[in-house]
Amino acid sequence: MNRYEKLFTHLNQKKLGAFVPFIAIGYPNPIAFMHIIDILVSSGSDALELGIPFSDPISDGPIIQKSMERAFKSGINFSRCVMILHNIRNKYPNLPIGLLIYANLVFKNGINNFYSCCSKLDIDSILIPDLPVEESLPFYNAATQHKIAHIFICPPNATEELIHNITTLGHGYIYLLSRPGVTGIDINTKKIYNTILYNIIKCIQKQKKKLPILQGFGIHTPLQAQESLSLGTSGVITGSKIASIIEKNISNTELAFKKIEKLVHLMKTSMRSNIN
């Protein structure tokens, strides 16, 4: 049983939802980043989703884009990401760790070389947001060869055929998008998407292969986390809210640390009930 299976089995038994924070590696700088990781874990995060900074993150909104720019300015590159990931894994051997990386970076390093590196780092999953399912086979095969979960994205307009494909091929969990567009704290997201997402979730759950569903994009409040669980997901991923806290308190990292700790506690506490 891999780390994701152990996590979701444990949470299901306790009727809890998973809270998974996202942050770009090295943001706002390598030292503060490692302290933030410690806070995220000690405050109750169930897994980590870490982004490899990229110069053209087309799936990310301005908040995450700025976090990646700041990480670059602090001296982050792929080699330093590898060193940081090595340290995180050594410190948290039982924690599920997923990476978000854009396809060009995987190509640049060589598909097999990249997945081999991730295997040595004991990474649990890889999510490539700009990789269509139709073009994912070389990446999927490499991930499978190195026993790493290839995470597929399910958009809110997914067809039954797409849902069948990503459920059949997927491992670890399915990343369900709250809405079209890019990441960010979108206070104008319409409630109508809840009805759409409910139907998508029910279609996923009808599939022969059962995979947990984590909802991301615009999830930044305890109420949204509760609503997500009530729709039938297994948990949520929050990224832009964390990046926003850091950016707004960039000159006062101690205050940022306290606010991040409070956010994780609130999000995790809100997921103690209503899970299906």
PDB file of C-alpha atoms in Angstrom:
ATOM      1  CA  MET A   1       0.000   0.000   0.000  1.00  0.00           C
ATOM      2  CA  ASN A   2       1.540   3.332  -1.072  1.00  0.00           C
ATOM      3  CA  ARG A   3       1.469   6.572   0.904  1.00  0.00           C
ATOM      4  CA  TYR A   4      -1.657   7.938  -0.805  1.00  0.00           C
ATOM      5  CA  GLU A   5      -3.549   4.700  -0.242  1.00  0.00           C
ATOM      6  CA  LYS A   6      -2.555   4.677   3.420  1.00  0.00           C
ATOM      7  CA  LEU A   7      -3.544   8.329   3.811  1.00  0.00           C
ATOM      8  CA  PHE A   8      -6.988   8.085   2.220  1.00  0.00           C
ATOM      9  CA  THR A   9      -7.760   4.775   3.935  1.00  0.00           C
ATOM     10  CA  HIS A  10      -6.898   6.335   7.300  1.00  0.00           C
ATOM     11  CA  LEU A  11      -8.928   9.494   6.618  1.00  0.00           C
ATOM     12  CA  ASN A  12     -11.946   7.557   5.334  1.00  0.00           C
ATOM     13  CA  GLN A  13     -11.992   5.440   8.474  1.00  0.00           C
ATOM     14  CA  LYS A  14     -12.066   8.604  10.571  1.00  0.00           C
ATOM     15  CA  LYS A  15     -14.539  10.339   8.206  1.00  0.00           C
ATOM     16  CA  LEU A  16     -12.106  13.157   7.552  1.00  0.00           C
ATOM     17  CA  GLY A  17     -11.219  15.082   4.431  1.00  0.00           C
ATOM     18  CA  ALA A  18      -7.642  15.654   3.266  1.00  0.00           C
ATOM     19  CA  PHE A  19      -6.106  19.111   3.343  1.00  0.00           C
ATOM     20  CA  VAL A  20      -3.213  19.464   0.890  1.00  0.00           C
ATOM     21  CA  PRO A  21      -1.321  22.774   0.629  1.00  0.00           C
ATOM     22  CA  PHE A  22       0.485  23.851  -2.530  1.00  0.00           C
ATOM     23  CA  ILE A  23       3.563  26.071  -2.558  1.00  0.00           C
ATOM     24  CA  ALA A  24       6.327  26.770  -5.080  1.00  0.00           C
ATOM     25  CA  ILE A  25       9.657  25.298  -3.975  1.00  0.00           C
ATOM     26  CA  GLY A  26      11.971  27.963  -2.587  1.00  0.00           C
ATOM     27  CA  TYR A  27       9.290  30.599  -2.072  1.00  0.00           C
ATOM     28  CA  PRO A  28       9.854  33.215  -0.767  1.00  0.00           C
ATOM     29  CA  ASN A  29      13.452  32.038  -0.220  1.00  0.00           C
ATOM     30  CA  PRO A  30      14.948  28.619   0.579  1.00  0.00           C
ATOM     31  CA  ILE A  31      15.300  29.187   4.338  1.00  0.00           C
ATOM     32  CA  ALA A  32      11.802  30.592   4.863  1.00  0.00           C
ATOM     33  CA  PHE A  33      10.396  27.916   2.560  1.00  0.00           C
ATOM     34  CA  MET A  34      11.713  25.083   4.729  1.00  0.00           C
ATOM     35  CA  HIS A  35      10.246  26.748   7.800  1.00  0.00           C
ATOM     36  CA  ILE A  36       6.885  27.035   6.024  1.00  0.00           C
ATOM     37  CA  ILE A  37       7.005  23.330   5.143  1.00  0.00           C
ATOM     38  CA  ASP A  38       7.525  22.522   8.824  1.00  0.00           C
ATOM     39  CA  ILE A  39       4.556  24.719   9.760  1.00  0.00           C
ATOM     40  CA  LEU A  40       2.316  23.154   7.105  1.00  0.00           C
ATOM     41  CA  VAL A  41       3.100  19.657   8.334  1.00  0.00           C
ATOM     42  CA  SER A  42       2.972  20.373  12.074  1.00  0.00           C
ATOM     43  CA  SER A  43      -0.341  22.225  11.672  1.00  0.00           C
ATOM     44  CA  GLY A  44      -2.065  19.180  10.211  1.00  0.00           C
ATOM     45  CA  SER A  45      -1.551  19.082   6.431  1.00  0.00           C
ATOM     46  CA  ASP A  46      -2.120  15.565   5.146  1.00  0.00           C
ATOM     47  CA  ALA A  47       0.213  15.744   2.141  1.00  0.00           C
ATOM     48  CA  LEU A  48       2.251  18.300   0.194  1.00  0.00           C
ATOM     49  CA  GLU A  49       1.904  19.503  -3.379  1.00  0.00           C
ATOM     50  CA  LEU A  50       5.093  21.333  -4.367  1.00  0.00           C
ATOM     51  CA  GLY A  51       5.638  23.317  -7.537  1.00  0.00           C
ATOM     52  CA  ILE A  52       8.861  23.350  -9.537  1.00  0.00           C
ATOM     53  CA  PRO A  53       9.209  27.053 -10.491  1.00  0.00           C
ATOM     54  CA  PHE A  54       8.755  27.716 -14.198  1.00  0.00           C
ATOM     55  CA  SER A  55       9.105  30.916 -16.224  1.00  0.00           C
ATOM     56  CA  ASP A  56       5.776  30.518 -18.047  1.00  0.00           C
ATOM     57  CA  PRO A  57       3.260  28.838 -15.702  1.00  0.00           C
ATOM     58  CA  ILE A  58       0.244  29.131 -17.990  1.00  0.00           C
ATOM     59  CA  SER A  59      -2.166  27.318 -15.665  1.00  0.00           C
ATOM     60  CA  ASP A  60      -1.382  29.579 -12.742  1.00  0.00           C
ATOM     61  CA  GLY A  61      -2.812  32.969 -11.924  1.00  0.00           C
ATOM     62  CA  PRO A  62      -0.844  36.086 -10.926  1.00  0.00           C
ATOM     63  CA  ILE A  63      -0.425  35.088  -7.268  1.00  0.00           C
ATOM     64  CA  ILE A  64       1.318  31.776  -8.011  1.00  0.00           C
ATOM     65  CA  GLN A  65       3.216  33.327 -10.933  1.00  0.00           C
ATOM     66  CA  LYS A  66       4.655  35.959  -8.607  1.00  0.00           C
ATOM     67  CA  SER A  67       5.641  33.300  -6.077  1.00  0.00           C
ATOM     68  CA  MET A  68       7.599  31.478  -8.769  1.00  0.00           C
ATOM     69  CA  GLU A  69       9.289  34.701  -9.878  1.00  0.00           C
ATOM     70  CA  ARG A  70      10.330  35.408  -6.310  1.00  0.00           C
ATOM     71  CA  ALA A  71      11.648  31.860  -5.916  1.00  0.00           C
ATOM     72  CA  PHE A  72      13.800  32.347  -9.029  1.00  0.00           C
ATOM     73  CA  LYS A  73      15.147  35.622  -7.655  1.00  0.00           C
ATOM     74  CA  SER A  74      16.135  33.838  -4.441  1.00  0.00           C
ATOM     75  CA  GLY A  75      18.389  31.536  -6.464  1.00  0.00           C
ATOM     76  CA  ILE A  76      16.123  28.553  -7.053  1.00  0.00           C
ATOM     77  CA  ASN A  77      16.786  26.294 -10.039  1.00  0.00           C
ATOM     78  CA  PHE A  78      16.056  22.646 -10.759  1.00  0.00           C
ATOM     79  CA  SER A  79      19.213  21.395  -9.027  1.00  0.00           C
ATOM     80  CA  ARG A  80      18.383  23.306  -5.845  1.00  0.00           C
ATOM     81  CA  CYS A  81      14.817  21.971  -6.002  1.00  0.00           C
ATOM     82  CA  VAL A  82      16.239  18.444  -6.002  1.00  0.00           C
ATOM     83  CA  MET A  83      18.365  19.199  -2.933  1.00  0.00           C
ATOM     84  CA  ILE A  84      15.405  20.748  -1.102  1.00  0.00           C
ATOM     85  CA  LEU A  85      13.123  17.817  -1.959  1.00  0.00           C
ATOM     86  CA  HIS A  86      15.778  15.409  -0.701  1.00  0.00           C
ATOM     87  CA  ASN A  87      15.803  17.236   2.641  1.00  0.00           C
ATOM     88  CA  ILE A  88      12.009  17.278   2.903  1.00  0.00           C
ATOM     89  CA  ARG A  89      11.727  13.567   2.204  1.00  0.00           C
ATOM     90  CA  ASN A  90      14.394  12.718   4.755  1.00  0.00           C
ATOM     91  CA  LYS A  91      12.570  14.790   7.353  1.00  0.00           C
ATOM     92  CA  TYR A  92       9.087  13.449   6.524  1.00  0.00           C
ATOM     93  CA  PRO A  93       9.496   9.846   5.325  1.00  0.00           C
ATOM     94  CA  ASN A  94       5.804   8.924   5.624  1.00  0.00           C
ATOM     95  CA  LEU A  95       4.246  12.055   4.120  1.00  0.00           C
ATOM     96  CA  PRO A  96       2.799  11.898   0.589  1.00  0.00           C
ATOM     97  CA  ILE A  97       4.674  14.405  -1.581  1.00  0.00           C
ATOM     98  CA  GLY A  98       3.474  15.372  -5.031  1.00  0.00           C
ATOM     99  CA  LEU A  99       5.161  17.609  -7.577  1.00  0.00           C
ATOM    100  CA  LEU A 100       3.577  20.022 -10.022  1.00  0.00           C
ATOM    101  CA  ILE A 101       5.813  20.665 -13.011  1.00  0.00           C
ATOM    102  CA  TYR A 102       5.290  21.993 -16.526  1.00  0.00           C
ATOM    103  CA  ALA A 103       5.960  19.726 -19.499  1.00  0.00           C
ATOM    104  CA  ASN A 104       8.881  21.753 -20.905  1.00  0.00           C
ATOM    105  CA  LEU A 105      10.912  21.199 -17.745  1.00  0.00           C
ATOM    106  CA  VAL A 106      10.363  17.450 -17.969  1.00  0.00           C
ATOM    107  CA  PHE A 107      11.419  17.480 -21.639  1.00  0.00           C
ATOM    108  CA  LYS A 108      14.469  19.573 -20.834  1.00  0.00           C
ATOM    109  CA  ASN A 109      15.711  17.040 -18.319  1.00  0.00           C
ATOM    110  CA  GLY A 110      14.634  14.045 -20.405  1.00  0.00           C
ATOM    111  CA  ILE A 111      11.408  12.251 -19.534  1.00  0.00           C
ATOM    112  CA  ASN A 112      13.003   9.070 -18.185  1.00  0.00           C
ATOM    113  CA  ASN A 113      15.804  10.989 -16.456  1.00  0.00           C
ATOM    114  CA  PHE A 114      13.266  13.202 -14.715  1.00  0.00           C
ATOM    115  CA  TYR A 115      11.153  10.333 -13.417  1.00  0.00           C
ATOM    116  CA  SER A 116      14.244   8.404 -12.400  1.00  0.00           C
ATOM    117  CA  CYS A 117      15.353  11.434 -10.364  1.00  0.00           C
ATOM    118  CA  CYS A 118      11.914  11.683  -8.739  1.00  0.00           C
ATOM    119  CA  SER A 119      12.015   7.984  -7.909  1.00  0.00           C
ATOM    120  CA  LYS A 120      15.342   8.419  -6.123  1.00  0.00           C
ATOM    121  CA  LEU A 121      13.793  11.320  -4.197  1.00  0.00           C
ATOM    122  CA  ASP A 122      10.875   9.028  -3.268  1.00  0.00           C
ATOM    123  CA  ILE A 123       8.300  11.396  -4.767  1.00  0.00           C
ATOM    124  CA  ASP A 124       4.762   9.985  -4.724  1.00  0.00           C
ATOM    125  CA  SER A 125       3.109  11.755  -7.645  1.00  0.00           C
ATOM    126  CA  ILE A 126       3.644  14.063 -10.599  1.00  0.00           C
ATOM    127  CA  LEU A 127       1.052  16.497 -11.977  1.00  0.00           C
ATOM    128  CA  ILE A 128       1.760  18.198 -15.319  1.00  0.00           C
ATOM    129  CA  PRO A 129      -0.962  20.849 -15.800  1.00  0.00           C
ATOM    130  CA  ASP A 130      -0.189  21.685 -19.444  1.00  0.00           C
ATOM    131  CA  LEU A 131      -0.134  18.050 -20.616  1.00  0.00           C
ATOM    132  CA  PRO A 132      -3.324  16.850 -22.354  1.00  0.00           C
ATOM    133  CA  VAL A 133      -4.394  13.272 -21.663  1.00  0.00           C
ATOM    134  CA  GLU A 134      -4.018  12.530 -25.376  1.00  0.00           C
ATOM    135  CA  GLU A 135      -0.290  13.357 -25.251  1.00  0.00           C
ATOM    136  CA  SER A 136       0.476  11.899 -21.845  1.00  0.00           C
ATOM    137  CA  LEU A 137       1.498   8.338 -22.774  1.00  0.00           C
ATOM    138  CA  PRO A 138       5.330   8.798 -22.705  1.00  0.00           C
ATOM    139  CA  PHE A 139       5.063  10.561 -19.326  1.00  0.00           C
ATOM    140  CA  TYR A 140       2.564   8.029 -18.005  1.00  0.00           C
ATOM    141  CA  ASN A 141       4.745   5.102 -19.048  1.00  0.00           C
ATOM    142  CA  ALA A 142       7.809   6.623 -17.376  1.00  0.00           C
ATOM    143  CA  ALA A 143       5.829   7.332 -14.216  1.00  0.00           C
ATOM    144  CA  THR A 144       4.523   3.767 -14.140  1.00  0.00           C
ATOM    145  CA  GLN A 145       7.987   2.342 -14.731  1.00  0.00           C
ATOM    146  CA  HIS A 146       9.350   4.293 -11.764  1.00  0.00           C
ATOM    147  CA  LYS A 147       6.292   3.588  -9.565  1.00  0.00           C
ATOM    148  CA  ILE A 148       5.188   7.216  -9.375  1.00  0.00           C
ATOM    149  CA  ALA A 149       1.506   8.175  -9.572  1.00  0.00           C
ATOM    150  CA  HIS A 150       0.627  10.166 -12.695  1.00  0.00           C
ATOM    151  CA  ILE A 151      -2.050  12.641 -11.573  1.00  0.00           C
ATOM    152  CA  PHE A 152      -4.678  13.560 -14.131  1.00  0.00           C
ATOM    153  CA  ILE A 153      -6.694  16.779 -14.099  1.00  0.00           C
ATOM    154  CA  CYS A 154     -10.471  16.591 -14.455  1.00  0.00           C
ATOM    155  CA  PRO A 155     -11.982  19.881 -15.719  1.00  0.00           C
ATOM    156  CA  PRO A 156     -15.579  20.856 -14.910  1.00  0.00           C
ATOM    157  CA  ASN A 157     -16.548  20.322 -18.561  1.00  0.00           C
ATOM    158  CA  ALA A 158     -15.132  16.784 -18.747  1.00  0.00           C
ATOM    159  CA  THR A 159     -16.962  14.331 -20.991  1.00  0.00           C
ATOM    160  CA  GLU A 160     -17.817  10.815 -19.844  1.00  0.00           C
ATOM    161  CA  GLU A 161     -15.107   9.518 -22.181  1.00  0.00           C
ATOM    162  CA  LEU A 162     -12.467  11.753 -20.592  1.00  0.00           C
ATOM    163  CA  ILE A 163     -13.592  10.780 -17.093  1.00  0.00           C
ATOM    164  CA  HIS A 164     -13.373   7.115 -18.041  1.00  0.00           C
ATOM    165  CA  ASN A 165      -9.860   7.587 -19.451  1.00  0.00           C
ATOM    166  CA  ILE A 166      -8.413   9.510 -16.519  1.00  0.00           C
ATOM    167  CA  THR A 167      -9.997   7.149 -14.013  1.00  0.00           C
ATOM    168  CA  THR A 168      -8.722   4.073 -15.825  1.00  0.00           C
ATOM    169  CA  LEU A 169      -5.181   5.414 -16.198  1.00  0.00           C
ATOM    170  CA  GLY A 170      -4.911   7.499 -13.034  1.00  0.00           C
ATOM    171  CA  HIS A 171      -3.225   6.626  -9.755  1.00  0.00           C
ATOM    172  CA  GLY A 172      -3.024   8.396  -6.412  1.00  0.00           C
ATOM    173  CA  TYR A 173      -5.966  10.753  -6.839  1.00  0.00           C
ATOM    174  CA  ILE A 174      -7.834  12.828  -9.429  1.00  0.00           C
ATOM    175  CA  TYR A 175      -7.324  16.603  -9.404  1.00  0.00           C
ATOM    176  CA  LEU A 176     -10.762  18.150  -9.906  1.00  0.00           C
ATOM    177  CA  LEU A 177     -10.798  21.762 -11.092  1.00  0.00           C
ATOM    178  CA  SER A 178     -13.351  24.007  -9.386  1.00  0.00           C
ATOM    179  CA  ARG A 179     -13.781  26.075 -12.535  1.00  0.00           C
ATOM    180  CA  PRO A 180     -12.187  26.872 -15.887  1.00  0.00           C
ATOM    181  CA  GLY A 181      -9.276  29.312 -16.089  1.00  0.00           C
ATOM    182  CA  VAL A 182      -6.172  29.666 -13.963  1.00  0.00           C
ATOM    183  CA  THR A 183      -5.412  29.297 -10.268  1.00  0.00           C
ATOM    184  CA  GLY A 184      -6.270  32.098  -7.889  1.00  0.00           C
ATOM    185  CA  ILE A 185      -8.624  33.321  -5.216  1.00  0.00           C
ATOM    186  CA  ASP A 186     -11.753  33.943  -7.256  1.00  0.00           C
ATOM    187  CA  ILE A 187     -14.488  35.460  -5.087  1.00  0.00           C
ATOM    188  CA  ASN A 188     -16.769  35.697  -8.126  1.00  0.00           C
ATOM    189  CA  THR A 189     -16.921  31.951  -8.736  1.00  0.00           C
ATOM    190  CA  LYS A 190     -20.564  31.149  -9.329  1.00  0.00           C
ATOM    191  CA  LYS A 191     -22.463  28.641  -7.182  1.00  0.00           C
ATOM    192  CA  ILE A 192     -23.667  27.052 -10.401  1.00  0.00           C
ATOM    193  CA  TYR A 193     -20.335  25.219 -10.593  1.00  0.00           C
ATOM    194  CA  ASN A 194     -21.318  23.167  -7.529  1.00  0.00           C
ATOM    195  CA  THR A 195     -24.089  21.527  -9.526  1.00  0.00           C
ATOM    196  CA  ILE A 196     -21.724  20.852 -12.413  1.00  0.00           C
ATOM    197  CA  LEU A 197     -19.048  19.468 -10.090  1.00  0.00           C
ATOM    198  CA  TYR A 198     -21.567  17.271  -8.294  1.00  0.00           C
ATOM    199  CA  ASN A 199     -22.466  15.617 -11.600  1.00  0.00           C
ATOM    200  CA  ILE A 200     -18.784  15.214 -12.518  1.00  0.00           C
ATOM    201  CA  ILE A 201     -18.023  13.646  -9.133  1.00  0.00           C
ATOM    202  CA  LYS A 202     -20.924  11.206  -9.428  1.00  0.00           C
ATOM    203  CA  CYS A 203     -19.701  10.191 -12.878  1.00  0.00           C
ATOM    204  CA  ILE A 204     -16.188   9.591 -11.481  1.00  0.00           C
ATOM    205  CA  GLN A 205     -17.597   7.519  -8.628  1.00  0.00           C
ATOM    206  CA  LYS A 206     -19.539   5.318 -11.055  1.00  0.00           C
ATOM    207  CA  GLN A 207     -16.341   4.199 -12.748  1.00  0.00           C
ATOM    208  CA  LYS A 208     -15.053   0.694 -12.101  1.00  0.00           C
ATOM    209  CA  LYS A 209     -11.753   1.980 -10.711  1.00  0.00           C
ATOM    210  CA  LYS A 210     -12.222   4.054  -7.559  1.00  0.00           C
ATOM    211  CA  LEU A 211      -9.853   6.987  -7.016  1.00  0.00           C
ATOM    212  CA  PRO A 212      -9.981   9.734  -4.380  1.00  0.00           C
ATOM    213  CA  ILE A 213     -10.856  13.215  -5.667  1.00  0.00           C
ATOM    214  CA  LEU A 214      -9.082  16.363  -4.498  1.00  0.00           C
ATOM    215  CA  GLN A 215     -10.621  19.685  -5.539  1.00  0.00           C
ATOM    216  CA  GLY A 216      -8.418  22.660  -6.340  1.00  0.00           C
ATOM    217  CA  PHE A 217      -8.560  26.164  -7.906  1.00  0.00           C
ATOM    218  CA  GLY A 218     -10.026  28.889  -5.709  1.00  0.00           C
ATOM    219  CA  ILE A 219     -10.403  26.836  -2.522  1.00  0.00           C
ATOM    220  CA  HIS A 220      -9.365  29.169   0.280  1.00  0.00           C
ATOM    221  CA  THR A 221     -11.973  29.117   3.068  1.00  0.00           C
ATOM    222  CA  PRO A 222     -13.229  26.479   5.529  1.00  0.00           C
ATOM    223  CA  LEU A 223     -16.749  26.840   4.089  1.00  0.00           C
ATOM    224  CA  GLN A 224     -15.480  26.016   0.602  1.00  0.00           C
ATOM    225  CA  ALA A 225     -13.696  22.965   2.014  1.00  0.00           C
ATOM    226  CA  GLN A 226     -16.899  21.788   3.680  1.00  0.00           C
ATOM    227  CA  GLU A 227     -18.873  22.346   0.478  1.00  0.00           C
ATOM    228  CA  SER A 228     -16.312  20.341  -1.469  1.00  0.00           C
ATOM    229  CA  LEU A 229     -16.608  17.388   0.894  1.00  0.00           C
ATOM    230  CA  SER A 230     -20.416  17.579   0.784  1.00  0.00           C
ATOM    231  CA  LEU A 231     -20.220  17.188  -3.003  1.00  0.00           C
ATOM    232  CA  GLY A 232     -18.336  13.924  -2.559  1.00  0.00           C
ATOM    233  CA  THR A 233     -14.638  14.805  -2.807  1.00  0.00           C
ATOM    234  CA  SER A 234     -11.960  13.340  -0.538  1.00  0.00           C
ATOM    235  CA  GLY A 235     -10.363  16.706   0.201  1.00  0.00           C
ATOM    236  CA  VAL A 236      -9.027  19.972  -1.156  1.00  0.00           C
ATOM    237  CA  ILE A 237      -5.819  21.579  -2.394  1.00  0.00           C
ATOM    238  CA  THR A 238      -5.093  25.199  -1.428  1.00  0.00           C
ATOM    239  CA  GLY A 239      -2.268  27.185  -2.997  1.00  0.00           C
ATOM    240  CA  SER A 240      -3.016  30.787  -3.920  1.00  0.00           C
ATOM    241  CA  LYS A 241      -4.248  31.655  -0.421  1.00  0.00           C
ATOM    242  CA  ILE A 242      -0.950  30.498   1.082  1.00  0.00           C
ATOM    243  CA  ALA A 243       1.058  32.403  -1.517  1.00  0.00           C
ATOM    244  CA  SER A 244      -1.083  35.480  -0.891  1.00  0.00           C
ATOM    245  CA  ILE A 245      -0.404  35.351   2.855  1.00  0.00           C
ATOM    246  CA  ILE A 246       3.331  35.159   2.223  1.00  0.00           C
ATOM    247  CA  GLU A 247       3.317  37.963  -0.341  1.00  0.00           C
ATOM    248  CA  LYS A 248       1.257  40.320   1.817  1.00  0.00           C
ATOM    249  CA  ASN A 249       3.647  39.762   4.721  1.00  0.00           C
ATOM    250  CA  ILE A 250       6.876  39.505   2.753  1.00  0.00           C
ATOM    251  CA  SER A 251       8.639  41.928   5.104  1.00  0.00           C
ATOM    252  CA  ASN A 252       7.340  40.167   8.218  1.00  0.00           C
ATOM    253  CA  THR A 253       7.868  36.434   7.788  1.00  0.00           C
ATOM    254  CA  GLU A 254       7.031  35.656  11.422  1.00  0.00           C
ATOM    255  CA  LEU A 255       3.547  37.085  10.896  1.00  0.00           C
ATOM    256  CA  ALA A 256       3.221  35.100   7.653  1.00  0.00           C
ATOM    257  CA  PHE A 257       4.171  31.922   9.525  1.00  0.00           C
ATOM    258  CA  LYS A 258       1.491  32.542  12.168  1.00  0.00           C
ATOM    259  CA  LYS A 259      -1.186  33.242   9.551  1.00  0.00           C
ATOM    260  CA  ILE A 260      -0.295  30.104   7.587  1.00  0.00           C
ATOM    261  CA  GLU A 261      -0.483  28.036  10.767  1.00  0.00           C
ATOM    262  CA  LYS A 262      -3.908  29.507  11.544  1.00  0.00           C
ATOM    263  CA  LEU A 263      -5.144  28.843   7.995  1.00  0.00           C
ATOM    264  CA  VAL A 264      -4.123  25.172   8.080  1.00  0.00           C
ATOM    265  CA  HIS A 265      -5.781  24.681  11.477  1.00  0.00           C
ATOM    266  CA  LEU A 266      -9.004  26.281  10.257  1.00  0.00           C
ATOM    267  CA  MET A 267      -9.075  24.335   6.999  1.00  0.00           C
ATOM    268  CA  LYS A 268      -8.311  21.015   8.648  1.00  0.00           C
ATOM    269  CA  THR A 269     -10.808  21.547  11.472  1.00  0.00           C
ATOM    270  CA  SER A 270     -13.540  22.351   8.947  1.00  0.00           C
ATOM    271  CA  MET A 271     -13.099  18.931   7.353  1.00  0.00           C
ATOM    272  CA  ARG A 272     -13.974  16.867  10.409  1.00  0.00           C
ATOM    273  CA  SER A 273     -17.542  16.288   9.313  1.00  0.00           C
ATOM    274  CA  ASN A 274     -19.874  16.116   6.321  1.00  0.00           C
ATOM    275  CA  ILE A 275     -17.577  13.817   4.349  1.00  0.00           C
ATOM    276  CA  ASN A 276     -19.437  11.164   2.383  1.00  0.00           C
TER     277      ASN A 276
END
